[in-house]
mmCIF file of N, CA, C and O in Angstrom:
data_model
loop_
_atom_site.group_PDB
_atom_site.id
_atom_site.type_symbol
_atom_site.label_atom_id
_atom_site.label_comp_id
_atom_site.label_asym_id
_atom_site.label_seq_id
_atom_site.Cartn_x
_atom_site.Cartn_y
_atom_site.Cartn_z
ATOM 1 N N GLY A 1 10.572 -4.724 10.663
ATOM 2 C CA GLY A 1 10.987 -4.664 9.287
ATOM 3 C C GLY A 1 10.602 -5.912 8.507
ATOM 4 O O GLY A 1 10.139 -6.884 9.080
ATOM 5 N N PHE A 2 10.771 -5.827 7.227
ATOM 6 C CA PHE A 2 10.420 -6.987 6.380
ATOM 7 C C PHE A 2 11.669 -7.802 6.077
ATOM 8 O O PHE A 2 12.784 -7.293 6.055
ATOM 9 N N THR A 3 11.475 -9.083 5.899
ATOM 10 C CA THR A 3 12.610 -9.996 5.621
ATOM 11 C C THR A 3 12.723 -10.346 4.151
ATOM 12 O O THR A 3 13.769 -10.649 3.663
ATOM 13 N N GLU A 4 11.607 -10.314 3.480
ATOM 14 C CA GLU A 4 11.547 -10.723 2.056
ATOM 15 C C GLU A 4 12.062 -9.570 1.152
ATOM 16 O O GLU A 4 11.537 -8.451 1.213
ATOM 17 N N PRO A 5 13.096 -9.831 0.326
ATOM 18 C CA PRO A 5 13.694 -8.766 -0.500
ATOM 19 C C PRO A 5 12.682 -8.029 -1.384
ATOM 20 O O PRO A 5 12.738 -6.803 -1.498
ATOM 21 N N LYS A 6 11.737 -8.766 -1.977
ATOM 22 C CA LYS A 6 10.713 -8.102 -2.808
ATOM 23 C C LYS A 6 9.906 -7.087 -2.017
ATOM 24 O O LYS A 6 9.582 -6.007 -2.474
ATOM 25 N N VAL A 7 9.565 -7.465 -0.776
ATOM 26 C CA VAL A 7 8.768 -6.616 0.094
ATOM 27 C C VAL A 7 9.600 -5.466 0.579
ATOM 28 O O VAL A 7 9.134 -4.306 0.608
ATOM 29 N N GLN A 8 10.858 -5.728 0.921
ATOM 30 C CA GLN A 8 11.757 -4.651 1.392
ATOM 31 C C GLN A 8 11.896 -3.578 0.296
ATOM 32 O O GLN A 8 11.871 -2.389 0.570
ATOM 33 N N GLY A 9 12.005 -4.020 -0.953
ATOM 34 C CA GLY A 9 12.149 -3.078 -2.068
ATOM 35 C C GLY A 9 10.938 -2.198 -2.235
ATOM 36 O O GLY A 9 11.059 -0.980 -2.392
ATOM 37 N N LEU A 10 9.755 -2.811 -2.157
ATOM 38 C CA LEU A 10 8.512 -2.010 -2.268
ATOM 39 C C LEU A 10 8.380 -1.018 -1.097
ATOM 40 O O LEU A 10 7.971 0.114 -1.303
ATOM 41 N N TRP A 11 8.717 -1.506 0.086
ATOM 42 C CA TRP A 11 8.628 -0.617 1.287
ATOM 43 C C TRP A 11 9.564 0.561 1.169
ATOM 44 O O TRP A 11 9.204 1.689 1.469
ATOM 45 N N LYS A 12 10.774 0.315 0.690
ATOM 46 C CA LYS A 12 11.765 1.391 0.527
ATOM 47 C C LYS A 12 11.240 2.445 -0.434
ATOM 48 O O LYS A 12 11.333 3.652 -0.163
ATOM 49 N N ILE A 13 10.675 2.011 -1.549
ATOM 50 C CA ILE A 13 10.106 2.933 -2.526
ATOM 51 C C ILE A 13 8.937 3.699 -1.896
ATOM 52 O O ILE A 13 8.798 4.904 -2.078
ATOM 53 N N ALA A 14 8.083 3.000 -1.131
ATOM 54 C CA ALA A 14 6.947 3.629 -0.479
ATOM 55 C C ALA A 14 7.388 4.724 0.471
ATOM 56 O O ALA A 14 6.771 5.791 0.532
ATOM 57 N N LEU A 15 8.477 4.457 1.213
ATOM 58 C CA LEU A 15 8.970 5.442 2.171
ATOM 59 C C LEU A 15 9.471 6.712 1.487
ATOM 60 O O LEU A 15 9.405 7.790 2.047
ATOM 61 N N GLU A 16 9.936 6.532 0.248
ATOM 62 C CA GLU A 16 10.467 7.670 -0.510
ATOM 63 C C GLU A 16 9.338 8.427 -1.262
ATOM 64 O O GLU A 16 9.545 9.500 -1.776
ATOM 65 N N ALA A 17 8.173 7.812 -1.323
ATOM 66 C CA ALA A 17 7.049 8.377 -2.044
ATOM 67 C C ALA A 17 6.251 9.358 -1.186
ATOM 68 O O ALA A 17 6.569 9.528 -0.010
ATOM 69 N N ASP A 18 5.262 9.927 -1.763
ATOM 70 C CA ASP A 18 4.502 10.975 -1.110
ATOM 71 C C ASP A 18 3.263 10.436 -0.388
ATOM 72 O O ASP A 18 2.137 10.775 -0.740
ATOM 73 N N PHE A 19 3.484 9.555 0.577
ATOM 74 C CA PHE A 19 2.374 9.005 1.355
ATOM 75 C C PHE A 19 2.349 9.651 2.724
ATOM 76 O O PHE A 19 3.411 9.928 3.302
ATOM 77 N N ASN A 20 1.148 9.915 3.266
ATOM 78 C CA ASN A 20 1.111 10.403 4.650
ATOM 79 C C ASN A 20 1.251 9.204 5.593
ATOM 80 O O ASN A 20 1.256 8.055 5.175
ATOM 81 N N ASP A 21 1.312 9.490 6.890
ATOM 82 C CA ASP A 21 1.547 8.437 7.884
ATOM 83 C C ASP A 21 0.470 7.329 7.850
ATOM 84 O O ASP A 21 0.763 6.161 7.966
ATOM 85 N N GLU A 22 -0.776 7.773 7.728
ATOM 86 C CA GLU A 22 -1.888 6.851 7.717
ATOM 87 C C GLU A 22 -1.807 5.912 6.496
ATOM 88 O O GLU A 22 -2.003 4.718 6.596
ATOM 89 N N GLU A 23 -1.493 6.490 5.341
ATOM 90 C CA GLU A 23 -1.355 5.710 4.108
ATOM 91 C C GLU A 23 -0.159 4.727 4.200
ATOM 92 O O GLU A 23 -0.286 3.599 3.778
ATOM 93 N N LEU A 24 0.927 5.209 4.778
ATOM 94 C CA LEU A 24 2.071 4.346 4.980
ATOM 95 C C LEU A 24 1.770 3.158 5.878
ATOM 96 O O LEU A 24 2.172 2.052 5.612
ATOM 97 N N GLU A 25 1.008 3.425 6.972
ATOM 98 C CA GLU A 25 0.639 2.335 7.868
ATOM 99 C C GLU A 25 -0.248 1.328 7.146
ATOM 100 O O GLU A 25 -0.082 0.116 7.309
ATOM 101 N N SER A 26 -1.163 1.805 6.337
ATOM 102 C CA SER A 26 -2.020 0.926 5.540
ATOM 103 C C SER A 26 -1.177 0.091 4.588
ATOM 104 O O SER A 26 -1.386 -1.151 4.442
ATOM 105 N N LEU A 27 -0.247 0.737 3.938
ATOM 106 C CA LEU A 27 0.652 -0.011 2.997
ATOM 107 C C LEU A 27 1.496 -1.012 3.748
ATOM 108 O O LEU A 27 1.735 -2.110 3.242
ATOM 109 N N ARG A 28 1.982 -0.627 4.904
ATOM 110 C CA ARG A 28 2.804 -1.540 5.712
ATOM 111 C C ARG A 28 2.016 -2.828 6.029
ATOM 112 O O ARG A 28 2.544 -3.920 5.925
ATOM 113 N N GLN A 29 0.751 -2.637 6.334
ATOM 114 C CA GLN A 29 -0.127 -3.810 6.630
ATOM 115 C C GLN A 29 -0.322 -4.658 5.373
ATOM 116 O O GLN A 29 -0.262 -5.868 5.421
ATOM 117 N N GLU A 30 -0.520 -4.022 4.240
ATOM 118 C CA GLU A 30 -0.712 -4.724 2.976
ATOM 119 C C GLU A 30 0.586 -5.482 2.636
ATOM 120 O O GLU A 30 0.528 -6.617 2.159
ATOM 121 N N LEU A 31 1.707 -4.833 2.808
ATOM 122 C CA LEU A 31 3.006 -5.470 2.511
ATOM 123 C C LEU A 31 3.244 -6.623 3.464
ATOM 124 O O LEU A 31 3.805 -7.655 3.057
ATOM 125 N N SER A 32 2.831 -6.494 4.703
ATOM 126 C CA SER A 32 2.943 -7.574 5.662
ATOM 127 C C SER A 32 2.121 -8.772 5.244
ATOM 128 O O SER A 32 2.578 -9.923 5.288
ATOM 129 N N HIS A 33 0.922 -8.508 4.784
ATOM 130 C CA HIS A 33 0.041 -9.565 4.249
ATOM 131 C C HIS A 33 0.705 -10.232 3.023
ATOM 132 O O HIS A 33 0.716 -11.458 2.890
ATOM 133 N N TYR A 34 1.255 -9.420 2.168
ATOM 134 C CA TYR A 34 1.956 -9.925 0.960
ATOM 135 C C TYR A 34 3.137 -10.815 1.345
ATOM 136 O O TYR A 34 3.340 -11.875 0.792
ATOM 137 N N GLU A 35 3.917 -10.379 2.368
ATOM 138 C CA GLU A 35 5.058 -11.172 2.816
ATOM 139 C C GLU A 35 4.598 -12.535 3.358
ATOM 140 O O GLU A 35 5.245 -13.558 3.070
ATOM 141 N N LYS A 36 3.478 -12.547 4.078
ATOM 142 C CA LYS A 36 2.956 -13.824 4.579
ATOM 143 C C LYS A 36 2.557 -14.749 3.413
ATOM 144 O O LYS A 36 2.787 -15.955 3.468
ATOM 145 N N ARG A 37 1.983 -14.159 2.369
ATOM 146 C CA ARG A 37 1.612 -14.956 1.191
ATOM 147 C C ARG A 37 2.865 -15.522 0.516
ATOM 148 O O ARG A 37 2.847 -16.671 0.068
ATOM 149 N N LEU A 38 3.922 -14.714 0.452
ATOM 150 C CA LEU A 38 5.196 -15.200 -0.121
ATOM 151 C C LEU A 38 5.740 -16.338 0.698
ATOM 152 O O LEU A 38 6.218 -17.349 0.131
ATOM 153 N N ASP A 39 5.703 -16.224 2.018
ATOM 154 C CA ASP A 39 6.201 -17.270 2.889
ATOM 155 C C ASP A 39 5.407 -18.566 2.701
ATOM 156 O O ASP A 39 5.969 -19.651 2.621
ATOM 157 N N LYS A 40 4.073 -18.434 2.596
ATOM 158 C CA LYS A 40 3.183 -19.582 2.400
ATOM 159 C C LYS A 40 3.508 -20.248 1.054
ATOM 160 O O LYS A 40 3.562 -21.497 0.960
ATOM 161 N N LEU A 41 3.732 -19.437 0.044
ATOM 162 C CA LEU A 41 4.053 -19.975 -1.289
ATOM 163 C C LEU A 41 5.378 -20.730 -1.248
ATOM 164 O O LEU A 41 5.493 -21.835 -1.783
ATOM 165 N N ARG A 42 6.374 -20.156 -0.613
ATOM 166 C CA ARG A 42 7.684 -20.825 -0.513
ATOM 167 C C ARG A 42 7.537 -22.144 0.238
ATOM 168 O O ARG A 42 8.113 -23.146 -0.119
ATOM 169 N N PHE A 43 6.733 -22.169 1.314
ATOM 170 C CA PHE A 43 6.476 -23.369 2.068
ATOM 171 C C PHE A 43 5.871 -24.448 1.163
ATOM 172 O O PHE A 43 6.298 -25.591 1.182
ATOM 173 N N LEU A 44 4.883 -24.051 0.400
ATOM 174 C CA LEU A 44 4.203 -24.982 -0.508
ATOM 175 C C LEU A 44 5.191 -25.553 -1.534
ATOM 176 O O LEU A 44 5.191 -26.750 -1.798
ATOM 177 N N GLN A 45 6.009 -24.656 -2.104
ATOM 178 C CA GLN A 45 7.000 -25.111 -3.092
ATOM 179 C C GLN A 45 7.958 -26.100 -2.438
ATOM 180 O O GLN A 45 8.319 -27.120 -3.052
ATOM 181 N N ASN A 46 8.402 -25.819 -1.218
ATOM 182 C CA ASN A 46 9.342 -26.730 -0.537
ATOM 183 C C ASN A 46 8.684 -28.058 -0.251
ATOM 184 O O ASN A 46 9.320 -29.122 -0.380
ATOM 185 N N GLU A 47 7.417 -28.053 0.148
ATOM 186 C CA GLU A 47 6.696 -29.293 0.397
ATOM 187 C C GLU A 47 6.649 -30.168 -0.882
ATOM 188 O O GLU A 47 6.868 -31.348 -0.810
ATOM 189 N N LEU A 48 6.342 -29.544 -2.000
ATOM 190 C CA LEU A 48 6.287 -30.277 -3.248
ATOM 191 C C LEU A 48 7.637 -30.792 -3.660
ATOM 192 O O LEU A 48 7.766 -31.922 -4.190
ATOM 193 N N ASN A 49 8.696 -30.044 -3.395
ATOM 194 C CA ASN A 49 10.062 -30.518 -3.678
ATOM 195 C C ASN A 49 10.394 -31.751 -2.833
ATOM 196 O O ASN A 49 11.024 -32.679 -3.328
ATOM 197 N N LEU A 50 9.978 -31.735 -1.569
ATOM 198 C CA LEU A 50 10.201 -32.887 -0.696
ATOM 199 C C LEU A 50 9.462 -34.112 -1.202
ATOM 200 O O LEU A 50 10.015 -35.231 -1.204
ATOM 201 N N VAL A 51 8.261 -33.907 -1.665
ATOM 202 C CA VAL A 51 7.471 -35.027 -2.241
ATOM 203 C C VAL A 51 8.198 -35.585 -3.457
ATOM 204 O O VAL A 51 8.328 -36.804 -3.608
ATOM 205 N N ASP A 52 8.682 -34.689 -4.322
ATOM 206 C CA ASP A 52 9.416 -35.120 -5.502
ATOM 207 C C ASP A 52 10.674 -35.926 -5.135
ATOM 208 O O ASP A 52 10.956 -36.946 -5.744
ATOM 209 N N GLU A 53 11.392 -35.470 -4.134
ATOM 210 C CA GLU A 53 12.613 -36.155 -3.714
ATOM 211 C C GLU A 53 12.310 -37.554 -3.171
ATOM 212 O O GLU A 53 13.068 -38.470 -3.379
ATOM 213 N N ARG A 54 11.171 -37.686 -2.519
ATOM 214 C CA ARG A 54 10.770 -39.002 -2.007
ATOM 215 C C ARG A 54 10.430 -39.968 -3.134
ATOM 216 O O ARG A 54 10.465 -41.178 -2.944
ATOM 217 N N HIS A 55 10.061 -39.417 -4.274
ATOM 218 C CA HIS A 55 9.723 -40.248 -5.430
ATOM 219 C C HIS A 55 10.924 -40.304 -6.382
ATOM 220 O O HIS A 55 10.899 -39.798 -7.485
ATOM 221 N N ASP A 56 12.012 -40.886 -5.870
ATOM 222 C CA ASP A 56 13.244 -41.081 -6.652
ATOM 223 C C ASP A 56 13.874 -39.767 -7.113
ATOM 224 O O ASP A 56 14.662 -39.777 -8.062
ATOM 225 N N GLY A 57 13.494 -38.690 -6.506
ATOM 226 C CA GLY A 57 14.113 -37.393 -6.864
ATOM 227 C C GLY A 57 13.715 -36.873 -8.233
ATOM 228 O O GLY A 57 14.279 -35.940 -8.725
ATOM 229 N N LYS A 58 12.735 -37.519 -8.864
ATOM 230 C CA LYS A 58 12.313 -37.063 -10.186
ATOM 231 C C LYS A 58 10.956 -36.366 -10.077
ATOM 232 O O LYS A 58 9.973 -37.023 -9.702
ATOM 233 N N PRO A 59 10.899 -35.092 -10.435
ATOM 234 C CA PRO A 59 9.606 -34.457 -10.477
ATOM 235 C C PRO A 59 8.761 -35.106 -11.567
ATOM 236 O O PRO A 59 9.310 -35.414 -12.617
ATOM 237 N N THR A 60 7.512 -35.322 -11.313
ATOM 238 C CA THR A 60 6.664 -35.933 -12.316
ATOM 239 C C THR A 60 6.128 -34.863 -13.232
ATOM 240 O O THR A 60 5.379 -33.971 -12.819
ATOM 241 N N GLN A 61 6.575 -34.893 -14.490
ATOM 242 C CA GLN A 61 6.209 -33.874 -15.448
ATOM 243 C C GLN A 61 4.897 -34.180 -16.155
ATOM 244 O O GLN A 61 4.116 -33.295 -16.432
ATOM 245 N N VAL A 62 4.683 -35.424 -16.456
ATOM 246 C CA VAL A 62 3.497 -35.829 -17.255
ATOM 247 C C VAL A 62 2.309 -35.926 -16.346
ATOM 248 O O VAL A 62 2.327 -36.643 -15.358
ATOM 249 N N ASP A 63 1.221 -35.244 -16.712
ATOM 250 C CA ASP A 63 0.014 -35.224 -15.912
ATOM 251 C C ASP A 63 -0.525 -36.626 -15.658
ATOM 252 O O ASP A 63 -1.054 -36.911 -14.612
ATOM 253 N N ASP A 64 -0.434 -37.487 -16.670
ATOM 254 C CA ASP A 64 -0.963 -38.858 -16.548
ATOM 255 C C ASP A 64 -0.284 -39.641 -15.413
ATOM 256 O O ASP A 64 -0.885 -40.516 -14.800
ATOM 257 N N GLU A 65 0.968 -39.310 -15.131
ATOM 258 C CA GLU A 65 1.725 -40.036 -14.104
ATOM 259 C C GLU A 65 1.474 -39.466 -12.709
ATOM 260 O O GLU A 65 1.890 -40.072 -11.723
ATOM 261 N N LYS A 66 0.796 -38.342 -12.621
ATOM 262 C CA LYS A 66 0.608 -37.689 -11.338
ATOM 263 C C LYS A 66 -0.584 -38.286 -10.613
ATOM 264 O O LYS A 66 -1.604 -38.594 -11.228
ATOM 265 N N THR A 67 -0.488 -38.356 -9.297
ATOM 266 C CA THR A 67 -1.648 -38.768 -8.511
ATOM 267 C C THR A 67 -2.640 -37.612 -8.457
ATOM 268 O O THR A 67 -2.275 -36.461 -8.744
ATOM 269 N N ASP A 68 -3.885 -37.924 -8.091
ATOM 270 C CA ASP A 68 -4.876 -36.872 -8.001
ATOM 271 C C ASP A 68 -4.438 -35.826 -6.959
ATOM 272 O O ASP A 68 -4.631 -34.641 -7.154
ATOM 273 N N GLY A 69 -3.888 -36.339 -5.860
ATOM 274 C CA GLY A 69 -3.412 -35.395 -4.811
ATOM 275 C C GLY A 69 -2.344 -34.445 -5.317
ATOM 276 O O GLY A 69 -2.389 -33.250 -4.985
ATOM 277 N N ARG A 70 -1.457 -34.968 -6.118
ATOM 278 C CA ARG A 70 -0.398 -34.136 -6.665
ATOM 279 C C ARG A 70 -0.952 -33.114 -7.674
ATOM 280 O O ARG A 70 -0.536 -31.949 -7.700
ATOM 281 N N LYS A 71 -1.923 -33.526 -8.457
ATOM 282 C CA LYS A 71 -2.571 -32.596 -9.413
ATOM 283 C C LYS A 71 -3.231 -31.463 -8.636
ATOM 284 O O LYS A 71 -3.136 -30.298 -9.035
ATOM 285 N N VAL A 72 -3.879 -31.814 -7.520
ATOM 286 C CA VAL A 72 -4.520 -30.781 -6.702
ATOM 287 C C VAL A 72 -3.446 -29.836 -6.131
ATOM 288 O O VAL A 72 -3.651 -28.579 -6.160
ATOM 289 N N MET A 73 -2.367 -30.375 -5.654
ATOM 290 C CA MET A 73 -1.287 -29.546 -5.103
ATOM 291 C C MET A 73 -0.687 -28.631 -6.176
ATOM 292 O O MET A 73 -0.381 -27.482 -5.905
ATOM 293 N N ASP A 74 -0.511 -29.173 -7.388
ATOM 294 C CA ASP A 74 0.044 -28.356 -8.465
ATOM 295 C C ASP A 74 -0.904 -27.191 -8.807
ATOM 296 O O ASP A 74 -0.462 -26.083 -9.022
ATOM 297 N N ARG A 75 -2.219 -27.481 -8.825
ATOM 298 C CA ARG A 75 -3.185 -26.429 -9.107
ATOM 299 C C ARG A 75 -3.180 -25.372 -7.990
ATOM 300 O O ARG A 75 -3.251 -24.158 -8.239
ATOM 301 N N LYS A 76 -3.090 -25.874 -6.747
ATOM 302 C CA LYS A 76 -3.034 -24.962 -5.614
ATOM 303 C C LYS A 76 -1.781 -24.056 -5.668
ATOM 304 O O LYS A 76 -1.874 -22.858 -5.441
ATOM 305 N N LEU A 77 -0.664 -24.676 -6.060
ATOM 306 C CA LEU A 77 0.586 -23.931 -6.169
ATOM 307 C C LEU A 77 0.454 -22.867 -7.293
ATOM 308 O O LEU A 77 0.821 -21.726 -7.093
ATOM 309 N N GLU A 78 -0.085 -23.284 -8.405
ATOM 310 C CA GLU A 78 -0.223 -22.348 -9.540
ATOM 311 C C GLU A 78 -1.151 -21.180 -9.180
ATOM 312 O O GLU A 78 -0.862 -20.032 -9.461
ATOM 313 N N LYS A 79 -2.233 -21.495 -8.479
ATOM 314 C CA LYS A 79 -3.165 -20.493 -8.029
ATOM 315 C C LYS A 79 -2.486 -19.505 -7.054
ATOM 316 O O LYS A 79 -2.652 -18.302 -7.125
ATOM 317 N N SER A 80 -1.683 -20.063 -6.184
ATOM 318 C CA SER A 80 -0.968 -19.269 -5.189
ATOM 319 C C SER A 80 0.072 -18.384 -5.865
ATOM 320 O O SER A 80 0.198 -17.202 -5.526
ATOM 321 N N VAL A 81 0.768 -18.922 -6.843
ATOM 322 C CA VAL A 81 1.785 -18.135 -7.591
ATOM 323 C C VAL A 81 1.098 -16.973 -8.268
ATOM 324 O O VAL A 81 1.551 -15.817 -8.235
ATOM 325 N N ASN A 82 -0.030 -17.245 -8.946
ATOM 326 C CA ASN A 82 -0.775 -16.192 -9.639
ATOM 327 C C ASN A 82 -1.289 -15.129 -8.688
ATOM 328 O O ASN A 82 -1.196 -13.941 -8.979
ATOM 329 N N ALA A 83 -1.806 -15.543 -7.537
ATOM 330 C CA ALA A 83 -2.311 -14.607 -6.535
ATOM 331 C C ALA A 83 -1.191 -13.719 -6.018
ATOM 332 O O ALA A 83 -1.342 -12.501 -5.862
ATOM 333 N N VAL A 84 -0.025 -14.308 -5.734
ATOM 334 C CA VAL A 84 1.120 -13.540 -5.208
ATOM 335 C C VAL A 84 1.626 -12.580 -6.261
ATOM 336 O O VAL A 84 1.936 -11.427 -5.970
ATOM 337 N N ASN A 85 1.694 -13.031 -7.522
ATOM 338 C CA ASN A 85 2.170 -12.135 -8.585
ATOM 339 C C ASN A 85 1.205 -10.973 -8.785
ATOM 340 O O ASN A 85 1.630 -9.830 -8.988
ATOM 341 N N LYS A 86 -0.086 -11.216 -8.693
ATOM 342 C CA LYS A 86 -1.076 -10.155 -8.859
ATOM 343 C C LYS A 86 -0.973 -9.152 -7.677
ATOM 344 O O LYS A 86 -1.006 -7.960 -7.878
ATOM 345 N N LEU A 87 -0.822 -9.707 -6.479
ATOM 346 C CA LEU A 87 -0.693 -8.875 -5.294
ATOM 347 C C LEU A 87 0.546 -7.986 -5.431
ATOM 348 O O LEU A 87 0.464 -6.772 -5.137
ATOM 349 N N HIS A 88 1.665 -8.539 -5.875
ATOM 350 C CA HIS A 88 2.879 -7.757 -6.071
ATOM 351 C C HIS A 88 2.642 -6.640 -7.102
ATOM 352 O O HIS A 88 2.987 -5.492 -6.880
ATOM 353 N N ALA A 89 2.027 -7.003 -8.223
ATOM 354 C CA ALA A 89 1.789 -6.012 -9.276
ATOM 355 C C ALA A 89 0.880 -4.901 -8.758
ATOM 356 O O ALA A 89 1.131 -3.698 -9.056
ATOM 357 N N ASP A 90 -0.177 -5.241 -8.032
ATOM 358 C CA ASP A 90 -1.102 -4.216 -7.493
ATOM 359 C C ASP A 90 -0.401 -3.283 -6.548
ATOM 360 O O ASP A 90 -0.564 -2.076 -6.616
ATOM 361 N N LEU A 91 0.384 -3.876 -5.620
ATOM 362 C CA LEU A 91 1.134 -3.037 -4.639
ATOM 363 C C LEU A 91 2.131 -2.146 -5.325
ATOM 364 O O LEU A 91 2.297 -0.984 -5.005
ATOM 365 N N GLU A 92 2.852 -2.730 -6.268
ATOM 366 C CA GLU A 92 3.907 -1.983 -7.014
ATOM 367 C C GLU A 92 3.251 -0.803 -7.750
ATOM 368 O O GLU A 92 3.773 0.309 -7.742
ATOM 369 N N MET A 93 2.107 -1.075 -8.406
ATOM 370 C CA MET A 93 1.425 -0.014 -9.165
ATOM 371 C C MET A 93 0.976 1.112 -8.194
ATOM 372 O O MET A 93 1.132 2.295 -8.477
ATOM 373 N N LYS A 94 0.400 0.718 -7.074
ATOM 374 C CA LYS A 94 -0.106 1.702 -6.083
ATOM 375 C C LYS A 94 1.074 2.570 -5.576
ATOM 376 O O LYS A 94 0.957 3.799 -5.509
ATOM 377 N N ILE A 95 2.207 1.917 -5.273
ATOM 378 C CA ILE A 95 3.353 2.651 -4.728
ATOM 379 C C ILE A 95 4.012 3.496 -5.821
ATOM 380 O O ILE A 95 4.322 4.655 -5.583
ATOM 381 N N MET A 96 4.192 2.907 -7.002
ATOM 382 C CA MET A 96 4.923 3.643 -8.068
ATOM 383 C C MET A 96 4.086 4.820 -8.580
ATOM 384 O O MET A 96 4.676 5.854 -8.955
ATOM 385 N N SER A 97 2.765 4.697 -8.564
ATOM 386 C CA SER A 97 1.963 5.825 -9.058
ATOM 387 C C SER A 97 2.177 7.050 -8.156
ATOM 388 O O SER A 97 2.222 8.175 -8.626
ATOM 389 N N ARG A 98 2.326 6.823 -6.875
ATOM 390 C CA ARG A 98 2.548 7.910 -5.946
ATOM 391 C C ARG A 98 4.017 8.359 -5.990
ATOM 392 O O ARG A 98 4.324 9.540 -5.877
ATOM 393 N N HIS A 99 4.895 7.409 -6.193
ATOM 394 C CA HIS A 99 6.337 7.718 -6.227
ATOM 395 C C HIS A 99 6.669 8.579 -7.455
ATOM 396 O O HIS A 99 7.480 9.490 -7.355
ATOM 397 N N ASN A 100 6.017 8.281 -8.576
ATOM 398 C CA ASN A 100 6.293 9.023 -9.791
ATOM 399 C C ASN A 100 5.771 10.464 -9.776
ATOM 400 O O ASN A 100 6.146 11.246 -10.612
ATOM 401 N N GLU A 101 4.918 10.752 -8.816
ATOM 402 C CA GLU A 101 4.382 12.122 -8.673
ATOM 403 C C GLU A 101 5.413 13.063 -8.127
ATOM 404 O O GLU A 101 5.282 14.264 -8.187
ATOM 405 N N LEU A 102 6.478 12.506 -7.546
ATOM 406 C CA LEU A 102 7.514 13.355 -6.919
ATOM 407 C C LEU A 102 8.244 14.215 -7.975
ATOM 408 O O LEU A 102 8.475 13.811 -9.046
#
């Protein structure tokens, strides 16, 4: 089973939709991939929070004050957030389009 609530919700809807076994297995694999991406994103966010805490607990808001490494990490995080959001939207659309046919 899935541990991530967003993934569990999509899987529940998929199970109620009109997918055959093969399609469900394919979706399960896609959702598994999505869950790994969510875990990776959460890990990255936690890492950045730890870095912020080490720097007097103040997140650096102003770009000028950020190190090059931190700017790279922020871009990586933003890219990861965008990728995860797109993945969620794509999966949701795929599942809901079949679910709404019921």
